[in-house]
């Protein structure tokens, strides 16, 4: 059985880290369930939701070129719930966007509607962390100059 994106599989939690849990899958493969993909509720500590040796149902979100498998427990559980909807969700009309040249420098344009909320949030957090690190580096350099005077 080939592991494919979108497949729902059963696996066993093999280890737990601060950032998620590693799950053993069929074919002697393993994948990571990121802390944001464990439950629909906020997860401060993975140990509150999972235990080593626990059998879980996971959905394959992505397989990287390096062979790393990204998994989700909450999306595997959502599957039956989404089929019970009575009416299909209507797409929201796209908000008008400013032209590329009109945004102030450093301003990030909004994401397209084809990315999920979690993906957009992850992208935002990565950009934010990168900018904070750059600001700290700049700030540390300036502090060093002032002290040397």
Short mmCIF file of N, CA and C in Angstrom, two decimals:
data_model
loop_
_atom_site.label_atom_id
_atom_site.label_comp_id
_atom_site.label_asym_id
_atom_site.label_seq_id
_atom_site.Cartn_x
_atom_site.Cartn_y
_atom_site.Cartn_z
N UNK A 1 0.84 -1.18 0.00
CA UNK A 1 0.00 0.00 0.00
C UNK A 1 0.89 1.24 0.00
N UNK A 2 0.78 2.04 -1.01
CA UNK A 2 1.56 3.27 -1.14
C UNK A 2 0.92 4.38 -0.31
N UNK A 3 1.72 5.11 0.44
CA UNK A 3 1.21 6.23 1.24
C UNK A 3 1.09 7.43 0.32
N UNK A 4 -0.13 7.99 0.25
CA UNK A 4 -0.40 9.11 -0.65
C UNK A 4 -0.97 10.28 0.13
N UNK A 5 -0.80 11.48 -0.39
CA UNK A 5 -1.37 12.67 0.21
C UNK A 5 -2.90 12.54 0.19
N UNK A 6 -3.52 12.83 1.32
CA UNK A 6 -4.97 12.74 1.44
C UNK A 6 -5.45 11.43 2.03
N UNK A 7 -4.57 10.43 2.12
CA UNK A 7 -4.95 9.13 2.66
C UNK A 7 -5.14 9.22 4.18
N UNK A 8 -6.10 8.46 4.69
CA UNK A 8 -6.33 8.38 6.12
C UNK A 8 -5.85 7.01 6.57
N UNK A 9 -4.90 7.02 7.52
CA UNK A 9 -4.25 5.79 7.97
C UNK A 9 -4.32 5.68 9.48
N UNK A 10 -4.03 4.48 9.98
CA UNK A 10 -3.88 4.30 11.42
C UNK A 10 -2.41 4.13 11.72
N UNK A 11 -1.99 4.74 12.81
CA UNK A 11 -0.59 4.64 13.21
C UNK A 11 -0.47 4.63 14.72
N UNK A 12 0.74 4.46 15.17
CA UNK A 12 1.02 4.40 16.60
C UNK A 12 1.99 5.52 16.96
N UNK A 13 1.68 6.25 18.02
CA UNK A 13 2.55 7.32 18.49
C UNK A 13 3.83 6.68 19.04
N UNK A 14 4.98 7.05 18.45
CA UNK A 14 6.25 6.47 18.88
C UNK A 14 7.04 7.39 19.80
N UNK A 15 6.89 8.70 19.63
CA UNK A 15 7.54 9.64 20.54
C UNK A 15 6.84 10.98 20.48
N UNK A 16 7.04 11.75 21.56
CA UNK A 16 6.39 13.06 21.68
C UNK A 16 7.46 14.11 21.91
N UNK A 17 7.32 15.23 21.21
CA UNK A 17 8.23 16.36 21.36
C UNK A 17 7.41 17.60 21.68
N UNK A 18 8.07 18.72 21.99
CA UNK A 18 7.36 19.96 22.29
C UNK A 18 6.54 20.43 21.09
N UNK A 19 7.02 20.14 19.89
CA UNK A 19 6.41 20.66 18.67
C UNK A 19 5.44 19.68 18.01
N UNK A 20 5.26 18.48 18.56
CA UNK A 20 4.34 17.52 17.96
C UNK A 20 4.63 16.10 18.39
N UNK A 21 4.14 15.16 17.56
CA UNK A 21 4.32 13.74 17.88
C UNK A 21 4.71 12.99 16.61
N UNK A 22 5.58 12.00 16.78
CA UNK A 22 5.97 11.15 15.67
C UNK A 22 5.10 9.91 15.70
N UNK A 23 4.60 9.53 14.51
CA UNK A 23 3.67 8.42 14.40
C UNK A 23 4.25 7.39 13.44
N UNK A 24 4.24 6.13 13.86
CA UNK A 24 4.67 5.02 13.03
C UNK A 24 3.53 4.65 12.09
N UNK A 25 3.85 4.52 10.81
CA UNK A 25 2.85 4.23 9.77
C UNK A 25 3.14 2.87 9.13
N UNK A 26 2.21 2.38 8.30
CA UNK A 26 2.49 1.15 7.56
C UNK A 26 3.73 1.29 6.68
N UNK A 27 4.27 0.19 6.21
CA UNK A 27 5.46 0.14 5.36
C UNK A 27 6.71 0.63 6.08
N UNK A 28 6.74 0.51 7.40
CA UNK A 28 7.89 0.90 8.20
C UNK A 28 8.26 2.38 7.99
N UNK A 29 7.28 3.21 7.77
CA UNK A 29 7.49 4.65 7.60
C UNK A 29 6.99 5.35 8.86
N UNK A 30 7.38 6.59 9.01
CA UNK A 30 6.89 7.39 10.13
C UNK A 30 6.69 8.82 9.66
N UNK A 31 5.85 9.55 10.38
CA UNK A 31 5.56 10.93 10.04
C UNK A 31 5.38 11.76 11.29
N UNK A 32 5.28 13.06 11.09
CA UNK A 32 5.14 14.01 12.19
C UNK A 32 3.76 14.64 12.17
N UNK A 33 3.11 14.63 13.34
CA UNK A 33 1.89 15.40 13.54
C UNK A 33 2.31 16.65 14.29
N UNK A 34 2.30 17.79 13.59
CA UNK A 34 2.69 19.04 14.23
C UNK A 34 1.67 19.38 15.32
N UNK A 35 2.10 20.10 16.33
CA UNK A 35 1.24 20.44 17.47
C UNK A 35 -0.04 21.15 17.01
N UNK A 36 0.03 21.90 15.92
CA UNK A 36 -1.15 22.61 15.42
C UNK A 36 -2.13 21.68 14.72
N UNK A 37 -1.74 20.44 14.45
CA UNK A 37 -2.60 19.48 13.75
C UNK A 37 -3.10 18.37 14.67
N UNK A 38 -2.91 18.52 15.98
CA UNK A 38 -3.33 17.46 16.91
C UNK A 38 -4.81 17.55 17.22
N UNK A 39 -5.30 18.73 17.52
CA UNK A 39 -6.71 18.89 17.90
C UNK A 39 -7.21 20.24 17.42
N UNK A 40 -8.54 20.36 17.34
CA UNK A 40 -9.14 21.62 16.93
C UNK A 40 -8.99 22.68 18.02
N UNK A 41 -8.85 22.24 19.26
CA UNK A 41 -8.65 23.15 20.38
C UNK A 41 -7.17 23.53 20.48
N UNK A 42 -6.88 24.56 21.27
CA UNK A 42 -5.50 24.98 21.48
C UNK A 42 -4.75 23.88 22.23
N UNK A 43 -3.57 23.54 21.75
CA UNK A 43 -2.74 22.50 22.37
C UNK A 43 -1.49 23.17 22.93
N UNK A 44 -1.43 23.29 24.25
CA UNK A 44 -0.24 23.86 24.89
C UNK A 44 0.80 22.79 25.13
N UNK A 45 0.34 21.58 25.49
CA UNK A 45 1.23 20.47 25.77
C UNK A 45 0.72 19.23 25.05
N UNK A 46 1.53 18.66 24.20
CA UNK A 46 1.14 17.49 23.41
C UNK A 46 0.76 16.33 24.32
N UNK A 47 1.41 16.21 25.47
CA UNK A 47 1.13 15.11 26.40
C UNK A 47 -0.29 15.14 26.95
N UNK A 48 -0.95 16.29 26.89
CA UNK A 48 -2.34 16.36 27.34
C UNK A 48 -3.29 15.66 26.37
N UNK A 49 -2.86 15.44 25.13
CA UNK A 49 -3.73 14.86 24.11
C UNK A 49 -3.27 13.48 23.65
N UNK A 50 -1.97 13.21 23.70
CA UNK A 50 -1.43 11.95 23.17
C UNK A 50 -0.50 11.28 24.16
N UNK A 51 -0.37 9.95 24.00
CA UNK A 51 0.57 9.18 24.81
C UNK A 51 1.35 8.26 23.88
N UNK A 52 2.59 7.97 24.25
CA UNK A 52 3.40 7.03 23.47
C UNK A 52 2.71 5.67 23.50
N UNK A 53 2.60 5.05 22.32
CA UNK A 53 1.95 3.75 22.20
C UNK A 53 0.48 3.84 21.82
N UNK A 54 -0.08 5.02 21.85
CA UNK A 54 -1.49 5.22 21.51
C UNK A 54 -1.69 5.05 20.01
N UNK A 55 -2.77 4.36 19.62
CA UNK A 55 -3.12 4.22 18.20
C UNK A 55 -3.99 5.40 17.80
N UNK A 56 -3.62 6.06 16.70
CA UNK A 56 -4.35 7.24 16.24
C UNK A 56 -4.66 7.12 14.75
N UNK A 57 -5.72 7.80 14.35
CA UNK A 57 -6.07 7.89 12.94
C UNK A 57 -5.52 9.21 12.44
N UNK A 58 -4.75 9.18 11.33
CA UNK A 58 -4.10 10.38 10.80
C UNK A 58 -4.40 10.54 9.31
N UNK A 59 -4.33 11.78 8.88
CA UNK A 59 -4.48 12.09 7.46
C UNK A 59 -3.13 12.59 6.96
N UNK A 60 -2.71 12.11 5.80
CA UNK A 60 -1.44 12.53 5.21
C UNK A 60 -1.66 13.88 4.54
N UNK A 61 -0.98 14.91 5.05
CA UNK A 61 -1.11 16.26 4.50
C UNK A 61 -0.15 16.51 3.36
N UNK A 62 1.08 16.05 3.53
CA UNK A 62 2.11 16.30 2.52
C UNK A 62 3.24 15.31 2.68
N UNK A 63 3.93 15.08 1.58
CA UNK A 63 5.15 14.29 1.58
C UNK A 63 6.21 15.14 0.89
N UNK A 64 7.24 15.52 1.63
CA UNK A 64 8.27 16.40 1.08
C UNK A 64 9.17 15.63 0.13
N UNK A 65 9.92 16.33 -0.71
CA UNK A 65 10.86 15.64 -1.60
C UNK A 65 11.90 14.82 -0.85
N UNK A 66 12.18 15.21 0.41
CA UNK A 66 13.13 14.45 1.22
C UNK A 66 12.50 13.19 1.81
N UNK A 67 11.19 13.03 1.64
CA UNK A 67 10.49 11.85 2.15
C UNK A 67 9.84 12.05 3.50
N UNK A 68 9.87 13.25 4.05
CA UNK A 68 9.22 13.51 5.33
C UNK A 68 7.71 13.56 5.12
N UNK A 69 6.97 12.97 6.06
CA UNK A 69 5.52 12.88 5.93
C UNK A 69 4.88 13.76 7.00
N UNK A 70 4.07 14.73 6.56
CA UNK A 70 3.34 15.61 7.47
C UNK A 70 1.94 15.04 7.67
N UNK A 71 1.54 14.90 8.92
CA UNK A 71 0.28 14.26 9.26
C UNK A 71 -0.62 15.19 10.06
N UNK A 72 -1.92 14.86 10.11
CA UNK A 72 -2.87 15.61 10.90
C UNK A 72 -3.86 14.65 11.54
N UNK A 73 -4.06 14.81 12.83
CA UNK A 73 -5.08 14.03 13.52
C UNK A 73 -6.42 14.74 13.41
N UNK A 74 -6.42 16.06 13.58
CA UNK A 74 -7.70 16.79 13.56
C UNK A 74 -8.36 16.74 12.18
N UNK A 75 -7.61 16.73 11.12
CA UNK A 75 -8.22 16.66 9.78
C UNK A 75 -8.71 15.25 9.47
N UNK A 76 -8.12 14.24 10.08
CA UNK A 76 -8.61 12.88 9.89
C UNK A 76 -9.96 12.71 10.58
N UNK A 77 -10.15 13.41 11.70
CA UNK A 77 -11.42 13.34 12.42
C UNK A 77 -12.48 14.20 11.78
N UNK A 78 -12.11 15.26 11.07
CA UNK A 78 -13.08 16.16 10.43
C UNK A 78 -13.79 15.50 9.27
N UNK A 79 -13.16 14.53 8.64
CA UNK A 79 -13.68 13.93 7.41
C UNK A 79 -15.15 13.52 7.51
N UNK A 80 -15.58 12.70 8.49
CA UNK A 80 -16.99 12.32 8.55
C UNK A 80 -17.89 13.50 8.83
N UNK A 81 -17.41 14.46 9.61
CA UNK A 81 -18.23 15.62 9.96
C UNK A 81 -18.56 16.46 8.73
N UNK A 82 -17.61 16.63 7.81
CA UNK A 82 -17.85 17.47 6.64
C UNK A 82 -18.84 16.82 5.67
N UNK A 83 -18.95 15.51 5.68
CA UNK A 83 -19.89 14.84 4.78
C UNK A 83 -21.33 15.02 5.23
N UNK A 84 -21.57 15.39 6.49
CA UNK A 84 -22.91 15.50 7.02
C UNK A 84 -23.52 16.88 6.78
N UNK A 85 -22.81 17.78 6.17
CA UNK A 85 -23.35 19.11 5.91
C UNK A 85 -24.56 19.02 5.01
N UNK A 86 -25.56 19.84 5.29
CA UNK A 86 -26.76 19.81 4.49
C UNK A 86 -26.63 20.64 3.21
N UNK A 87 -25.94 21.76 3.29
CA UNK A 87 -25.78 22.61 2.11
C UNK A 87 -24.29 22.86 1.88
N UNK A 88 -23.86 22.86 0.63
CA UNK A 88 -22.45 23.14 0.37
C UNK A 88 -22.10 24.57 0.73
N UNK A 89 -20.87 24.77 1.14
CA UNK A 89 -20.41 26.10 1.52
C UNK A 89 -20.27 26.96 0.27
N UNK A 90 -20.79 28.18 0.36
CA UNK A 90 -20.69 29.12 -0.75
C UNK A 90 -19.37 29.87 -0.65
N UNK A 91 -18.62 29.98 -1.75
CA UNK A 91 -17.36 30.72 -1.68
C UNK A 91 -17.62 32.20 -1.43
N UNK A 92 -16.74 32.81 -0.63
CA UNK A 92 -16.85 34.24 -0.37
C UNK A 92 -16.31 35.00 -1.57
N UNK A 93 -16.91 36.13 -1.88
CA UNK A 93 -16.35 36.93 -2.97
C UNK A 93 -14.99 37.47 -2.54
N UNK A 94 -14.07 37.52 -3.48
CA UNK A 94 -12.72 37.99 -3.19
C UNK A 94 -12.76 39.49 -2.92
N UNK A 95 -12.02 39.91 -1.92
CA UNK A 95 -11.93 41.33 -1.59
C UNK A 95 -11.08 42.01 -2.64
N UNK A 96 -11.42 43.24 -3.00
CA UNK A 96 -10.59 43.95 -3.99
C UNK A 96 -9.20 44.16 -3.43
N UNK A 97 -8.21 43.98 -4.27
CA UNK A 97 -6.81 44.11 -3.84
C UNK A 97 -6.19 45.33 -4.49
N UNK A 98 -5.27 45.92 -3.74
CA UNK A 98 -4.53 47.05 -4.29
C UNK A 98 -3.49 46.53 -5.27
N UNK A 99 -3.07 47.37 -6.17
CA UNK A 99 -2.04 46.94 -7.12
C UNK A 99 -0.73 46.74 -6.38
N UNK A 100 0.17 45.98 -6.98
CA UNK A 100 1.43 45.62 -6.32
C UNK A 100 2.26 46.84 -5.96
N UNK A 101 2.21 47.88 -6.74
CA UNK A 101 3.04 49.05 -6.48
C UNK A 101 2.48 49.98 -5.42
N UNK A 102 1.20 49.81 -5.03
CA UNK A 102 0.60 50.77 -4.11
C UNK A 102 0.79 50.41 -2.64
N UNK A 103 1.24 49.20 -2.34
CA UNK A 103 1.42 48.82 -0.93
C UNK A 103 2.70 49.44 -0.40
N UNK A 104 2.67 49.90 0.85
CA UNK A 104 3.89 50.45 1.46
C UNK A 104 4.98 49.38 1.52
N UNK A 105 6.23 49.81 1.51
CA UNK A 105 7.31 48.84 1.56
C UNK A 105 7.25 48.07 2.86
N UNK A 106 7.56 46.79 2.80
CA UNK A 106 7.48 45.94 3.98
C UNK A 106 6.10 45.37 4.23
N UNK A 107 5.11 45.85 3.50
CA UNK A 107 3.74 45.37 3.67
C UNK A 107 3.56 44.11 2.86
N UNK A 108 2.99 43.09 3.46
CA UNK A 108 2.78 41.83 2.78
C UNK A 108 1.37 41.81 2.22
N UNK A 109 1.24 41.43 0.96
CA UNK A 109 -0.08 41.32 0.36
C UNK A 109 -0.79 40.12 0.94
N UNK A 110 -2.11 40.18 1.03
CA UNK A 110 -2.90 39.08 1.57
C UNK A 110 -2.75 37.83 0.72
N UNK A 111 -2.90 36.66 1.34
CA UNK A 111 -2.75 35.39 0.61
C UNK A 111 -3.94 35.15 -0.29
N UNK A 112 -3.74 34.27 -1.24
CA UNK A 112 -4.83 33.92 -2.13
C UNK A 112 -5.81 33.04 -1.39
N UNK A 113 -7.03 32.91 -1.90
CA UNK A 113 -8.06 32.13 -1.23
C UNK A 113 -7.87 30.64 -1.37
N UNK A 114 -6.87 30.17 -2.13
CA UNK A 114 -6.71 28.73 -2.32
C UNK A 114 -5.94 28.07 -1.19
N UNK A 115 -5.32 28.82 -0.29
CA UNK A 115 -4.58 28.25 0.84
C UNK A 115 -5.51 28.14 2.04
N UNK A 116 -5.34 27.11 2.84
CA UNK A 116 -6.17 26.95 4.03
C UNK A 116 -5.74 27.97 5.08
N UNK A 117 -6.59 28.18 6.04
CA UNK A 117 -6.30 29.13 7.10
C UNK A 117 -5.03 28.75 7.84
N UNK A 118 -4.87 27.45 8.12
CA UNK A 118 -3.69 27.00 8.85
C UNK A 118 -2.42 27.29 8.06
N UNK A 119 -2.47 27.08 6.73
CA UNK A 119 -1.30 27.35 5.90
C UNK A 119 -0.96 28.84 5.90
N UNK A 120 -1.99 29.68 5.82
CA UNK A 120 -1.76 31.12 5.82
C UNK A 120 -1.22 31.57 7.17
N UNK A 121 -1.74 30.99 8.27
CA UNK A 121 -1.26 31.34 9.59
C UNK A 121 0.19 30.92 9.77
N UNK A 122 0.53 29.72 9.28
CA UNK A 122 1.90 29.23 9.39
C UNK A 122 2.84 30.15 8.62
N UNK A 123 2.44 30.57 7.42
CA UNK A 123 3.26 31.48 6.62
C UNK A 123 3.45 32.81 7.34
N UNK A 124 2.37 33.34 7.91
CA UNK A 124 2.44 34.60 8.64
C UNK A 124 3.39 34.49 9.82
N UNK A 125 3.29 33.40 10.58
CA UNK A 125 4.14 33.22 11.75
C UNK A 125 5.62 33.12 11.34
N UNK A 126 5.91 32.43 10.24
CA UNK A 126 7.28 32.32 9.78
C UNK A 126 7.84 33.68 9.40
N UNK A 127 7.04 34.46 8.66
CA UNK A 127 7.49 35.80 8.28
C UNK A 127 7.68 36.69 9.51
N UNK A 128 6.77 36.59 10.45
CA UNK A 128 6.85 37.38 11.67
C UNK A 128 8.10 37.04 12.46
N UNK A 129 8.37 35.74 12.64
CA UNK A 129 9.56 35.33 13.36
C UNK A 129 10.83 35.82 12.68
N UNK A 130 10.84 35.77 11.35
CA UNK A 130 12.00 36.23 10.60
C UNK A 130 12.21 37.73 10.80
N UNK A 131 11.14 38.50 10.76
CA UNK A 131 11.27 39.94 10.95
C UNK A 131 11.70 40.29 12.37
N UNK A 132 11.16 39.58 13.35
CA UNK A 132 11.56 39.83 14.74
C UNK A 132 13.04 39.54 14.92
N UNK A 133 13.52 38.44 14.35
CA UNK A 133 14.93 38.10 14.46
C UNK A 133 15.79 39.18 13.80
N UNK A 134 15.36 39.68 12.66
CA UNK A 134 16.09 40.76 12.00
C UNK A 134 16.12 42.03 12.83
N UNK A 135 14.99 42.35 13.45
CA UNK A 135 14.94 43.54 14.31
C UNK A 135 15.85 43.39 15.52
N UNK A 136 15.88 42.19 16.11
CA UNK A 136 16.75 41.96 17.26
C UNK A 136 18.22 42.10 16.86
N UNK A 137 18.58 41.57 15.70
CA UNK A 137 19.95 41.66 15.24
C UNK A 137 20.34 43.12 15.06
N UNK A 138 19.48 43.90 14.42
CA UNK A 138 19.73 45.32 14.21
C UNK A 138 19.83 46.04 15.55
N UNK A 139 18.92 45.74 16.45
CA UNK A 139 18.90 46.38 17.77
C UNK A 139 20.16 46.04 18.56
N UNK A 140 20.59 44.78 18.52
CA UNK A 140 21.80 44.37 19.23
C UNK A 140 23.03 45.07 18.67
N UNK A 141 23.09 45.26 17.39
CA UNK A 141 24.23 45.96 16.78
C UNK A 141 24.28 47.40 17.27
N UNK A 142 23.11 48.05 17.31
CA UNK A 142 23.07 49.45 17.75
C UNK A 142 23.44 49.58 19.21
N UNK A 143 23.00 48.66 20.05
CA UNK A 143 23.35 48.71 21.47
C UNK A 143 24.85 48.57 21.66
N UNK A 144 25.47 47.71 20.88
CA UNK A 144 26.92 47.50 20.98
C UNK A 144 27.68 48.75 20.64
N UNK A 145 27.22 49.51 19.66
CA UNK A 145 27.89 50.75 19.26
C UNK A 145 27.79 51.80 20.36
N UNK A 146 26.64 51.87 21.00
CA UNK A 146 26.44 52.88 22.05
C UNK A 146 27.31 52.60 23.27
N UNK A 147 27.49 51.34 23.59
CA UNK A 147 28.27 50.99 24.76
C UNK A 147 29.75 51.30 24.55
N UNK A 148 30.21 51.18 23.32
CA UNK A 148 31.62 51.39 23.05
C UNK A 148 32.03 52.85 23.07
N UNK A 149 31.13 53.76 23.12
CA UNK A 149 31.45 55.20 23.08
C UNK A 149 31.96 55.72 24.38
#
